[in-house]
Coordinates of C-alpha atoms and ligand atoms in Angstrom, one line a residue:
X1 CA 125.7 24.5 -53.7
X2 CA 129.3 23.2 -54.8
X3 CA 132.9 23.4 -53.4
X4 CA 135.6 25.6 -55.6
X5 CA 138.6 24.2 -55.7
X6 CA 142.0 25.8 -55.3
X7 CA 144.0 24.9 -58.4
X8 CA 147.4 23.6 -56.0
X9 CA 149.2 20.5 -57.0
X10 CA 148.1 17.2 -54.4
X11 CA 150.2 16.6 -51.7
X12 CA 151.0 12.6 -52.3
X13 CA 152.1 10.3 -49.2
X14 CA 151.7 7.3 -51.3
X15 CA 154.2 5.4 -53.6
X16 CA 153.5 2.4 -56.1
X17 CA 154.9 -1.5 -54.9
X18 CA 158.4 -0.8 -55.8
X19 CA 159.1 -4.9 -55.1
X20 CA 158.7 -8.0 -56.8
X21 CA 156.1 -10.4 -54.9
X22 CA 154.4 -13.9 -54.9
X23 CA 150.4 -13.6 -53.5
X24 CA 149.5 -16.5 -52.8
X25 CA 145.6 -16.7 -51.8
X26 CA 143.8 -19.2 -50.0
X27 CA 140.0 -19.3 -51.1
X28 CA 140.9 -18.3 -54.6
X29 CA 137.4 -20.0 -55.7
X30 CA 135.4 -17.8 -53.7
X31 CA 133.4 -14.9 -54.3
X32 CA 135.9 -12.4 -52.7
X33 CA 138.4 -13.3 -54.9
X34 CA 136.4 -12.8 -58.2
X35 CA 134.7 -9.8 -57.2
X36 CA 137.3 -7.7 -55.2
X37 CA 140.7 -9.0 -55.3
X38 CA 141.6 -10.1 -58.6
X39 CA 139.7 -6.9 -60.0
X40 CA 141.4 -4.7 -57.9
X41 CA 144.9 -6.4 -58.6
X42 CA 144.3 -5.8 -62.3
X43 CA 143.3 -2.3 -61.7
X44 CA 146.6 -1.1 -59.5
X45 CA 148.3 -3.7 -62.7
X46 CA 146.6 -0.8 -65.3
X47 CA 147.8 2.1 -63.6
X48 CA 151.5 0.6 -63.5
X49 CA 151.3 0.7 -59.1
X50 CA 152.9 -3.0 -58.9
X51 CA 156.3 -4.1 -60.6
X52 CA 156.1 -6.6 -64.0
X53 CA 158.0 -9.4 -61.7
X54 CA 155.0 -10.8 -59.4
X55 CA 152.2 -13.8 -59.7
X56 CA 149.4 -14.6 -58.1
X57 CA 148.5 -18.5 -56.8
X58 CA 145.0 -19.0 -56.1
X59 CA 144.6 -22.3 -54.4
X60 CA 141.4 -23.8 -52.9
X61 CA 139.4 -27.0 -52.5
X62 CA 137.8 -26.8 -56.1
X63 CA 140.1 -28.8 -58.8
X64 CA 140.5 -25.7 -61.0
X65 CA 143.2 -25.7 -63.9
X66 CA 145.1 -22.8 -63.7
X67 CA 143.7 -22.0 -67.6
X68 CA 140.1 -22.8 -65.7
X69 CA 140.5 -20.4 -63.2
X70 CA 141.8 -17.4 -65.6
X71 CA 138.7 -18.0 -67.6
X72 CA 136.2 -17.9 -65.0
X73 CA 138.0 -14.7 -63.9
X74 CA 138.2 -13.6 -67.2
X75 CA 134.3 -13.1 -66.5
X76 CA 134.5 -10.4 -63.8
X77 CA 137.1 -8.1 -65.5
X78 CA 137.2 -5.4 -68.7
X79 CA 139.5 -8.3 -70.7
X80 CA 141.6 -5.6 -73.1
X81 CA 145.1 -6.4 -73.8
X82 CA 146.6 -5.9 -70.9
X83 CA 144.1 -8.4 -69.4
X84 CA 146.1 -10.7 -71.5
X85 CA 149.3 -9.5 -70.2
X86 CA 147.9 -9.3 -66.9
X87 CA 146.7 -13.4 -66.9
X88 CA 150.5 -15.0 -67.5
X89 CA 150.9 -13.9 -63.7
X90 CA 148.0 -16.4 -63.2
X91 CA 148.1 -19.6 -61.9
X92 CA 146.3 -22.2 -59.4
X93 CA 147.1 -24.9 -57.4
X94 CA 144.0 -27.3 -55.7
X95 CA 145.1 -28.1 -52.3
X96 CA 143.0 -30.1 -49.2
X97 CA 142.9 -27.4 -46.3
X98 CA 143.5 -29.8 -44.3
X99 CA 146.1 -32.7 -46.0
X100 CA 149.2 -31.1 -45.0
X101 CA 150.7 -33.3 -48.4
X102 CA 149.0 -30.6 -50.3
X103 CA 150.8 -27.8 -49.0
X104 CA 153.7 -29.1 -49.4
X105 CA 153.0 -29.6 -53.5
X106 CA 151.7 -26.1 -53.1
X107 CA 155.2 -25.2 -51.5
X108 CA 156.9 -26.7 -54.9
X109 CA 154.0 -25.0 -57.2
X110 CA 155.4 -21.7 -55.5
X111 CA 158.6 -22.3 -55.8
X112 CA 159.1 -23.1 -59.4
X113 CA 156.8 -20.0 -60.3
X114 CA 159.4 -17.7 -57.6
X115 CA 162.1 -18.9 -60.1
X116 CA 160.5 -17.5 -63.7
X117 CA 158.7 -14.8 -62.2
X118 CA 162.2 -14.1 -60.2
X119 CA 160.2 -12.7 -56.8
X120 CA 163.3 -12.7 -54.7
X121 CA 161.2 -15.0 -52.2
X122 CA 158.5 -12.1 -51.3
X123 CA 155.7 -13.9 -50.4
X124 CA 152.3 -12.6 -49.6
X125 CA 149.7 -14.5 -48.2
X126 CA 145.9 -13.9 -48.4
X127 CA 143.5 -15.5 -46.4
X128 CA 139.9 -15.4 -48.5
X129 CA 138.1 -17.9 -46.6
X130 CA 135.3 -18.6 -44.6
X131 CA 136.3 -17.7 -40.8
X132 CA 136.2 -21.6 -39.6
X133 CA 139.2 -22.6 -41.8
X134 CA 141.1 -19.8 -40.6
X135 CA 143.3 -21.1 -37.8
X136 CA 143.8 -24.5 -39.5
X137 CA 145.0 -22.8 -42.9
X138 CA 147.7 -20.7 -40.6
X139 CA 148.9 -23.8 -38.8
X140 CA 149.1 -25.8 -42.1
X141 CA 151.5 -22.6 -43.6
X142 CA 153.4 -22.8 -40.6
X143 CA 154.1 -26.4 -40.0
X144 CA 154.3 -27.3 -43.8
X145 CA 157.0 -24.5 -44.3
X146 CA 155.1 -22.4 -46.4
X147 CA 156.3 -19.2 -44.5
X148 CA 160.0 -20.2 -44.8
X149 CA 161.4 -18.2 -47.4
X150 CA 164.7 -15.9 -47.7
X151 CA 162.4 -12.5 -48.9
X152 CA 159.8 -11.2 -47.2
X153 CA 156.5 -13.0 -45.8
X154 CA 153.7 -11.4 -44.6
X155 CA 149.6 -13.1 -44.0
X156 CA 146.5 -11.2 -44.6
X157 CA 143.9 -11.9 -42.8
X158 CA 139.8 -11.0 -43.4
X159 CA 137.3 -10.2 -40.9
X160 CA 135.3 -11.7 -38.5
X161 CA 139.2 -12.0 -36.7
X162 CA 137.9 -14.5 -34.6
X163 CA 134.2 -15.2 -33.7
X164 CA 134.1 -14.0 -30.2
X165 CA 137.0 -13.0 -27.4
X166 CA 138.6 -16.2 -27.0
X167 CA 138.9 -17.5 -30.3
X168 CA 140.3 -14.2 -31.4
X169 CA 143.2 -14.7 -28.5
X170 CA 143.8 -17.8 -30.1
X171 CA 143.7 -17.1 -33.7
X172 CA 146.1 -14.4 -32.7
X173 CA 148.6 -16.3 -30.6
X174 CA 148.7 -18.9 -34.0
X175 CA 149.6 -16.6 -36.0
X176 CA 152.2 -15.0 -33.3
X177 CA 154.0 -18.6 -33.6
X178 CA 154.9 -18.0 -37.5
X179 CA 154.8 -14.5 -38.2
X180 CA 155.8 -11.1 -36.6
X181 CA 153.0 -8.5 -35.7
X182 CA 154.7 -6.5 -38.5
X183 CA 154.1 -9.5 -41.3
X184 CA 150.1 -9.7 -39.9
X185 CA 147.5 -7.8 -41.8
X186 CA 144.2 -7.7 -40.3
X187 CA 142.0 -6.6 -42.7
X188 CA 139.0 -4.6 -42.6
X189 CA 137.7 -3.4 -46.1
X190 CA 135.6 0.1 -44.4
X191 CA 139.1 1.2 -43.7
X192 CA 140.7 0.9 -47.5
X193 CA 137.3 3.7 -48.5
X194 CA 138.7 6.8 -49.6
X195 CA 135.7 8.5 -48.1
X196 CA 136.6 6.9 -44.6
X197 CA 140.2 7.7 -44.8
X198 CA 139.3 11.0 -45.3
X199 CA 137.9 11.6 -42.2
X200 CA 140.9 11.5 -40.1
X201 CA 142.2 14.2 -42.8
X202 CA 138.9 16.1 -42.4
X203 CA 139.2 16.1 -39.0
X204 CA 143.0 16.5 -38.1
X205 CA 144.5 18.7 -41.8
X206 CA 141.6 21.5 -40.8
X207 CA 141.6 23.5 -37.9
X208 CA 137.7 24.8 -37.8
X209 CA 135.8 21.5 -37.2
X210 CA 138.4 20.3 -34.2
X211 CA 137.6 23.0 -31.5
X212 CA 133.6 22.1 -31.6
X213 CA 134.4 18.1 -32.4
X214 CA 133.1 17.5 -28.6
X215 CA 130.0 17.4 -26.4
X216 CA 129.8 21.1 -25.6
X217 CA 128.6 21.3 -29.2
X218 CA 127.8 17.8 -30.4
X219 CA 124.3 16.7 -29.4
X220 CA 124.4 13.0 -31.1
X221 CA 126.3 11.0 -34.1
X222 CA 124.9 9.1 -36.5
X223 CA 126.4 5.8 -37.9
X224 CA 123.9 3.8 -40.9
X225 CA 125.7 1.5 -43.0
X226 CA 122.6 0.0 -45.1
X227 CA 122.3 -2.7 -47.6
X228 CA 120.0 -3.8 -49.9
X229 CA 121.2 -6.6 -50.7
X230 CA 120.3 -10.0 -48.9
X231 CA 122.4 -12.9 -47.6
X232 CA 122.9 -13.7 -51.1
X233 CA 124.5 -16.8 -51.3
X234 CA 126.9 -16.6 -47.8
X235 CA 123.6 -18.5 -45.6
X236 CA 125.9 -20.9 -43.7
X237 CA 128.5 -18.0 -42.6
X238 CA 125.9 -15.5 -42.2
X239 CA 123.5 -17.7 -40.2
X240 CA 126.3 -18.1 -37.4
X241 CA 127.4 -14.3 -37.6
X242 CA 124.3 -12.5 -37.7
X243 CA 124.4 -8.4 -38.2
X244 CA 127.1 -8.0 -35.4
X245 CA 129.9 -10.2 -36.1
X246 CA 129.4 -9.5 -39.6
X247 CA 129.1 -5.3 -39.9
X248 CA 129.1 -4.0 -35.8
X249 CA 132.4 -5.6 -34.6
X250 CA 134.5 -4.5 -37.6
X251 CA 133.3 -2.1 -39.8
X252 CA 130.9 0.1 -37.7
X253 CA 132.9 0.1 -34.6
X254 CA 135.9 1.2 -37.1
X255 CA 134.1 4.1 -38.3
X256 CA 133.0 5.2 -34.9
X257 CA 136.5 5.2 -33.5
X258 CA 137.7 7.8 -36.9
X259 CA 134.9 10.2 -35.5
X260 CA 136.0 9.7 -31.8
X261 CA 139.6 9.0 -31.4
X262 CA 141.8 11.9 -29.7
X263 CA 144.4 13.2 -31.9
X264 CA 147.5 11.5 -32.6
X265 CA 150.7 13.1 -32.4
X266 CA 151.9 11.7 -35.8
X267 CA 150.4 10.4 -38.9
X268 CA 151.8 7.0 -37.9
X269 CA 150.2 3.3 -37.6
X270 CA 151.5 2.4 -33.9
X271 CA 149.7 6.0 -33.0
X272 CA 146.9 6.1 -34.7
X273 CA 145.9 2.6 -33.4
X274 CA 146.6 3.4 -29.9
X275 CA 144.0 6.4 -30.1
X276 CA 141.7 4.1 -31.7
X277 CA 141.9 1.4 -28.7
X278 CA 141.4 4.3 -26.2
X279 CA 138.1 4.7 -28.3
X280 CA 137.3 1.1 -27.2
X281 CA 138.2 1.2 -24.1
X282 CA 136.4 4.0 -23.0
X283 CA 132.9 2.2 -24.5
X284 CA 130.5 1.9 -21.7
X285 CA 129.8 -1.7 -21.3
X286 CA 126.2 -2.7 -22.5
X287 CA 125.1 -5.3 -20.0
X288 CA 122.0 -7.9 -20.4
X289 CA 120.0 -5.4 -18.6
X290 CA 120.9 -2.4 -20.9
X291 CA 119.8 -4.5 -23.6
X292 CA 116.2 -3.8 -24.3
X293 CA 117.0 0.4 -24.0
X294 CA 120.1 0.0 -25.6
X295 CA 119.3 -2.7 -28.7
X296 CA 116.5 -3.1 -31.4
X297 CA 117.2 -6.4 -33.5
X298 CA 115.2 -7.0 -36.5
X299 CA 115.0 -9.9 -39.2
X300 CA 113.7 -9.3 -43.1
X301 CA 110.5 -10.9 -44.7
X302 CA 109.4 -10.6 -47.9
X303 CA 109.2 -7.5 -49.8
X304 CA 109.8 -5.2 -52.3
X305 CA 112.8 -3.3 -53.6
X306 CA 113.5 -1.4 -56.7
X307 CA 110.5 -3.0 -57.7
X308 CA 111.6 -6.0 -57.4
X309 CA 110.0 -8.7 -55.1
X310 CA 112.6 -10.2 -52.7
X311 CA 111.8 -13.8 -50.4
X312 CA 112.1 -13.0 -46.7
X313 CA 115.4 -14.2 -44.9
X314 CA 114.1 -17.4 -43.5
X315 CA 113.2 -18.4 -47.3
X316 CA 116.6 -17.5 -48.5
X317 CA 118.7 -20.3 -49.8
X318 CA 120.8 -22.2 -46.5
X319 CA 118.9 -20.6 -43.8
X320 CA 116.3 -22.5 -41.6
X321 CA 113.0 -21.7 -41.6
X322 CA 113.2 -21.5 -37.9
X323 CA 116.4 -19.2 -37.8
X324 CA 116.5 -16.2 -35.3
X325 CA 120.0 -14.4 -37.2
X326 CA 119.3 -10.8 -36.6
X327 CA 120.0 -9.7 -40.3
X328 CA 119.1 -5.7 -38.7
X329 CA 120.6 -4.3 -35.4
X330 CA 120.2 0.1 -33.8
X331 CA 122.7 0.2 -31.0
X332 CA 122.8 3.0 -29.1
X333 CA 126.6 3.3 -27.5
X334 CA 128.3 5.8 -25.0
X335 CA 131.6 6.5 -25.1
X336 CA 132.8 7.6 -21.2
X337 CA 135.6 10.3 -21.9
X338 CA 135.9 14.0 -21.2
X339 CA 135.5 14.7 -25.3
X340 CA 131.8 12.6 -25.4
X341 CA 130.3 12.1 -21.8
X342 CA 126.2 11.6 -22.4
X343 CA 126.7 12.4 -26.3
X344 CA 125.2 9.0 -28.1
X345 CA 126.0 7.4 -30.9
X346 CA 123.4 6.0 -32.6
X347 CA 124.8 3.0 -34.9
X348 CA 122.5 1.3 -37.4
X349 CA 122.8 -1.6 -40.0
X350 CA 121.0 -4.1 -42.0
X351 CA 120.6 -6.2 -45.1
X352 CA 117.5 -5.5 -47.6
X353 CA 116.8 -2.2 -45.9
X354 CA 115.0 0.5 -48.7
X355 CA 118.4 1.8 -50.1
X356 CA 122.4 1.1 -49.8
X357 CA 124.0 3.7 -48.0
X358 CA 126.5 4.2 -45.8
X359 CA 126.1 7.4 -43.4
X360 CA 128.1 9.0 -40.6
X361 CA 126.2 12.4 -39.6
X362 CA 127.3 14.7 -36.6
X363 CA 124.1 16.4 -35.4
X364 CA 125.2 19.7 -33.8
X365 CA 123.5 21.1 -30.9
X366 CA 120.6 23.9 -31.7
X367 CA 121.2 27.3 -31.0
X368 CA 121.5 28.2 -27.5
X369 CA 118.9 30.9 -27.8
X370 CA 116.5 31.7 -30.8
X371 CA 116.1 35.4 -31.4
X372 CA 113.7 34.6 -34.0
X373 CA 111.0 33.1 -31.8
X374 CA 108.6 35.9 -31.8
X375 CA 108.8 35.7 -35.7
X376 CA 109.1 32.0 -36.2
X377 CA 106.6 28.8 -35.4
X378 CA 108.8 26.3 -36.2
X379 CA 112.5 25.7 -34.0
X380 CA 115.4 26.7 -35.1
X381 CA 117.4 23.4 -37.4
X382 CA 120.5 22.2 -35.8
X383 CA 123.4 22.0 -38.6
X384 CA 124.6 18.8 -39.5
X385 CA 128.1 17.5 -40.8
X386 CA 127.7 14.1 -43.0
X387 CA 130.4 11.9 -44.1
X388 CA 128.6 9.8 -47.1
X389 CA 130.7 7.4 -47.4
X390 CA 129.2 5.3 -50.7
X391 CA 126.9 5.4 -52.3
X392 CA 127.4 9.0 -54.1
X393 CA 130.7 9.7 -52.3
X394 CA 130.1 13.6 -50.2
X395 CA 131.2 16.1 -47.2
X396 CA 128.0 18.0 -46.6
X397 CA 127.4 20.5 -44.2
X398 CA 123.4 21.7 -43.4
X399 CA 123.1 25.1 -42.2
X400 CA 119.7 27.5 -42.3
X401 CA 119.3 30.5 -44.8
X402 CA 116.7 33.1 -45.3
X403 CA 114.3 32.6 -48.4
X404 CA 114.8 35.9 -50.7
X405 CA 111.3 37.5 -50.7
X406 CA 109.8 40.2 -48.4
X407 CA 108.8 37.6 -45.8
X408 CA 111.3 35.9 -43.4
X409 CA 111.3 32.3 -44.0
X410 CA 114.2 30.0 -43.2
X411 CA 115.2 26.7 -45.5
X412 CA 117.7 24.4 -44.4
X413 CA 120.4 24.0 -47.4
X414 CA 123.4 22.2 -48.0
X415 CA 126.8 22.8 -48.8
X416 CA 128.3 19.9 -50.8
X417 CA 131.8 18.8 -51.3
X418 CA 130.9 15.7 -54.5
X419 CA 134.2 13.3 -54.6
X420 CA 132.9 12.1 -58.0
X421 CA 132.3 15.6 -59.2
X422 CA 136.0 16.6 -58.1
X423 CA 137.7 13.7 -58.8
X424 CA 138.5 11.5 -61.9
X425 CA 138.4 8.1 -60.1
X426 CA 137.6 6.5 -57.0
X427 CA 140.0 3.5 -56.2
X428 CA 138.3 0.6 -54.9
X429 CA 138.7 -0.3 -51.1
X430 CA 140.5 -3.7 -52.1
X431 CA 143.1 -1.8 -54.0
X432 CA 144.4 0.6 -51.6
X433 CA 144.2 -2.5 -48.9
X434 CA 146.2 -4.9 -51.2
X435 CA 148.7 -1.7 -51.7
X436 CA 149.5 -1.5 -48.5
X437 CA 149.9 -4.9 -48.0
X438 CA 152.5 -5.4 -50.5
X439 CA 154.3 -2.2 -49.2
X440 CA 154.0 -3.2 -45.8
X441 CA 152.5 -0.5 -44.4
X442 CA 150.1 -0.5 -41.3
X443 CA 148.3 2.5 -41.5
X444 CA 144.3 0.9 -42.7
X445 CA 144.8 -2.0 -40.7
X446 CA 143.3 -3.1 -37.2
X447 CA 145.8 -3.9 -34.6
X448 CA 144.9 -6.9 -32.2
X449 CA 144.1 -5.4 -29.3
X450 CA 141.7 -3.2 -30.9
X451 CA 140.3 -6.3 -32.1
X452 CA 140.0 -7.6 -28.9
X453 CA 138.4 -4.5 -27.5
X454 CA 135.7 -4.7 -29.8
X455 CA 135.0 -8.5 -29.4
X456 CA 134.6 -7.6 -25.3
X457 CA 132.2 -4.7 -26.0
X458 CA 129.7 -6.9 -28.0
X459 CA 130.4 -10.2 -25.6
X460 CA 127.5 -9.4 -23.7
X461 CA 125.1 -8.7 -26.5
X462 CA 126.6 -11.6 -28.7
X463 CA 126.3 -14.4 -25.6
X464 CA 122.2 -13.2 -25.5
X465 CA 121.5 -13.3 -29.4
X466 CA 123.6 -16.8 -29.6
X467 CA 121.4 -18.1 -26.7
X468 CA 118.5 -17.3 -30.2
X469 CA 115.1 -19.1 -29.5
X470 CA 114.3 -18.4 -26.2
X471 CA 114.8 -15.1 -26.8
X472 CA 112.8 -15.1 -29.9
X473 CA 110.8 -11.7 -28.7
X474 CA 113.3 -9.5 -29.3
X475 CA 114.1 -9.7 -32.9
X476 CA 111.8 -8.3 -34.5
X477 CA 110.6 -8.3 -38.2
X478 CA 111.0 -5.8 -40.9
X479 CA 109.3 -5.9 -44.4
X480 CA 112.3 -5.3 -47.0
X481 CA 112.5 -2.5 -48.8
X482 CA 112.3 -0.8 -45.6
X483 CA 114.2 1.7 -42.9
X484 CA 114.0 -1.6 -40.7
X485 CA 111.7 -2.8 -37.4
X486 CA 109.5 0.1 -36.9
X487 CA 110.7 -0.4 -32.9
X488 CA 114.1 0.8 -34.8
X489 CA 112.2 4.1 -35.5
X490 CA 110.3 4.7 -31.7
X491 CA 114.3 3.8 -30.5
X492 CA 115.4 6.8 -31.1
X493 CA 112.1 8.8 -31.4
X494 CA 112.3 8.0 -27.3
X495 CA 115.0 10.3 -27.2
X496 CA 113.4 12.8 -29.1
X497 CA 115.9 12.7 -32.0
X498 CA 115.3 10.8 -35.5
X499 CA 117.2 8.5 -38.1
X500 CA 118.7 11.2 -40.5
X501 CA 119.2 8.6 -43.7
X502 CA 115.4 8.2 -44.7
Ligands
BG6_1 C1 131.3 -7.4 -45.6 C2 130.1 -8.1 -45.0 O1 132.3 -7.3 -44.7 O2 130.9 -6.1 -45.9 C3 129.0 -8.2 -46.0 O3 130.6 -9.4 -44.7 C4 128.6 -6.8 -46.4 O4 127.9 -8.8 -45.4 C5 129.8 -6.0 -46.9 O5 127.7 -6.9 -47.5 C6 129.5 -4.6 -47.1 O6 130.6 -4.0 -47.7 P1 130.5 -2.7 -48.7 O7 131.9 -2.4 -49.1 O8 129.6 -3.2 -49.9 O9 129.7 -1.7 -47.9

């Protein structure tokens, strides 16, 4: 079953980069840069979205030419013509993160590159490096001048923000010293997905979903953000951040506050944050009691998937053979408002589970009364509302229909809004998040109390899993290639519900 769509031209809030820029990022050598950032720069470069006058810097540790560098990035692009076009805006400067001598050459490499490329001082800076360089990096821009400039400056910065409540005061009140709220980014990539920006237009540009969006017709909500992918090569960051910092903090917590928030009044960043925060605060505390009902953590061992056999995660590259990093967590979370007293959220993610897939399903409550009971064994299916956010990009909606035939059998069937199927083109996240960055627009990013809400909800949980061996019993393992620990499946099976991703 498909979606018709009503030939009506798009309403369009969003306009290209309209000014000329310098990005400078630090961590250029890294995988993010390669994989996300460059590509997507190219990509908003193809479809004419940023202005001929910009450059990028990349500047990092590793002594890269800037010829060096466009070659190796030369390997993770389509290199057509405008590729070649595309690499005179690339350069890259080696700098010692923490030799403030280097930032200052880095200064004068950014300098003479403002005066051909003429980028009115506009400087952009991107932070693409591993979260324990973070606040010297900011300190080193500030002191050594870097964010002096007579155009505009603005700092991106990636998640984790921080790596628990205090440190992410104090990253924040660094950044405070040399840079307006308005010129910090913090990023979270979840919120640049078309499929999760639609959910606030889902929810908020229709008027039929709203009235039942609550607990007098909500019974539970789903959140599974899978991976089948392992640690890859990221051991010594992921080893410290385990499955919370790294997906639950940001990304999941993100994605639960789209489904929960109240209504702003206005499409606006200031508002829309503010809802968001109310979100947090309203999260009931899960205390070292709670944990146990609340929690399942889980670790991978060996396995297979697609066929393929994969090492467990203690015999992954960088990680001890003794480590207790919860690469799997199932949190079960109450939010204590009028909208969702006693409705739980079930939130779920891991590495080298069977499939990638990244869920949020709202299971409905059944019908209130069955007037088929005398006909039918079986109970009546409740309807469910899934946002698929990747793979295989979907709005579904499950609802029950009779079989044609003389008998009366039900089916549960779906109706299927396909983004692919609709749609020429799905941007990636990184492009819509660099987009905004250079327009200096708010709206996808995470403000810093809402940063700080999150790192006080998971305190409690994080100061038990960071306390690791003596608590050894409670992570448990899961073969990969699997749904995760089976405990993750009698979790929720206590409750008398069921994972709906399978
Ligand atoms: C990152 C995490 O933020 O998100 C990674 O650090 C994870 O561990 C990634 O793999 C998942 O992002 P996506 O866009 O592939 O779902």
């Amino acid at each position: 079953m498909g979606i018709k769509r009503k030939k009506q031209s798009p309403v369009c809030l969003l306009e290209p980069v309209s000014e000329p820029f310098a990005l400078v990022i630090f961590g250029a050598s890294g995988d993010l840069t390669k994989r996300k950032l460059i590509p997507a720069l190219f990509n908003i470069y193809k479809e004419s979205l940023v202005p001929e006058r910009f450059f990028i810097l990349g500047t990092a540790r590793t002594e890269y030419s800037s010829i060096e560098f466009r070659d190796i990035l030369s390997e993770h692009v389509t290199t057509d013509a405008l590729w070649q076009n595309f690499k005179r805006h690339l350069f890259f400067q080696p700098i010692d993160y923490n030799d403030r001598i280097t930032y200052i050459t880095l200064r004068k490499t950014l300098k003479r590159h403002e005066k051909t490329f003429q980028t009115k001082g506009n400087r952009l800076f991107y932070l693409a490096v591993p979260p324990q360089l973070t606040e010297d990096i900011v300190k080193m821009i500030g002191e050594s001048g870097l964010a002096e400039s007579e155009g505009w400056k603005r700092i991106v910065v990636e998640k984790p923000f921080g790596w628990d409540l205090p440190s992410a005061k104090r990253l924040n009140e660094l950044l405070q010293r040399y840079f307006k709220e308005e010129e910090i980014f913090r990023i979270d990539h979840y919120l640049g997905k078309e499929t999760v920006q639609d959910i606030l237009l889902f929810r908020f540009a229709n008027s039929i979903f709203e009235p039942i969006w609550n607990r007098n017709f909500i019974d539970h909500v789903q959140i599974t953000a899978s991976e089948s992918i392992g640690v890859e090569k990221r051991a010594g960051y992921y080893e410290k951040a385990g499955i919370i910092r790294d997906m639950f903090q940001n990304h999941i917590l993100q994605l639960m506050s789209l489904i929960a928030m109240e209504p702003p009044a206005l499409f606006e960043p200031a508002r829309i944050r503010e809802e968001k925060v109310k979100v947090f605060r309203s999260l009931r505390e899960i205390t070292r009691a709670d944990i146990p009902e609340y929690t399942v953590f889980g670790q991978y061992i060996e396995g297979v998937i697609d066929g393929q056999k994969v090492v467990g995660y203690r015999d992954e590259e960088g990680v001890r053979k003794d480590s207790h990093t919860p690469t799997f967590a199932a949190l079960k979370v109450f939010i204590d408002n009028w909208r969702w007293q006693g409705v739980p959220f079930y939130l779920r993610s891991g590495k080298r589970l069977k499939r990638r897939v990244t869920e949020v399903s709202i299971h409905f409550k059944t019908v209130p009364h069955s007037i088929f009971k005398n006909v039918l064994s079986e109970e009546i299916k409740p309807n469910v509302l899934v946002f698929r956010i990747q793979p295989d990009e979907a709005i579904e909606l499950t609802f029950q229909t009779k079989i044609p035939g003389t008998t009366l059998c039900f089916r549960e069937v779906t109706m299927n809004f396909s983004y692919r199927q609709q749609d020429h083109s799905m941007p990636e996240a990184y492009e819509r998040v660099l987009m905004d960055c250079l327009r200096g627009d708010h709206l996808i990013f995470v403000g810093q109390e809402g940063v700080e809400k999150a790192w006080e909800f998971f305190t409690p949980i994080l100061k038990f899993l960071d306390k690791g061996k003596k608590l050894i019993f409670h992570i448990n393992d899961y073969r990969a290639g699997t749904w995760g620990p089976p405990e993750a499946e009698e979790f929720i099976r206590r409750d008398g519900r069921q994972w709906w991703v399978r």
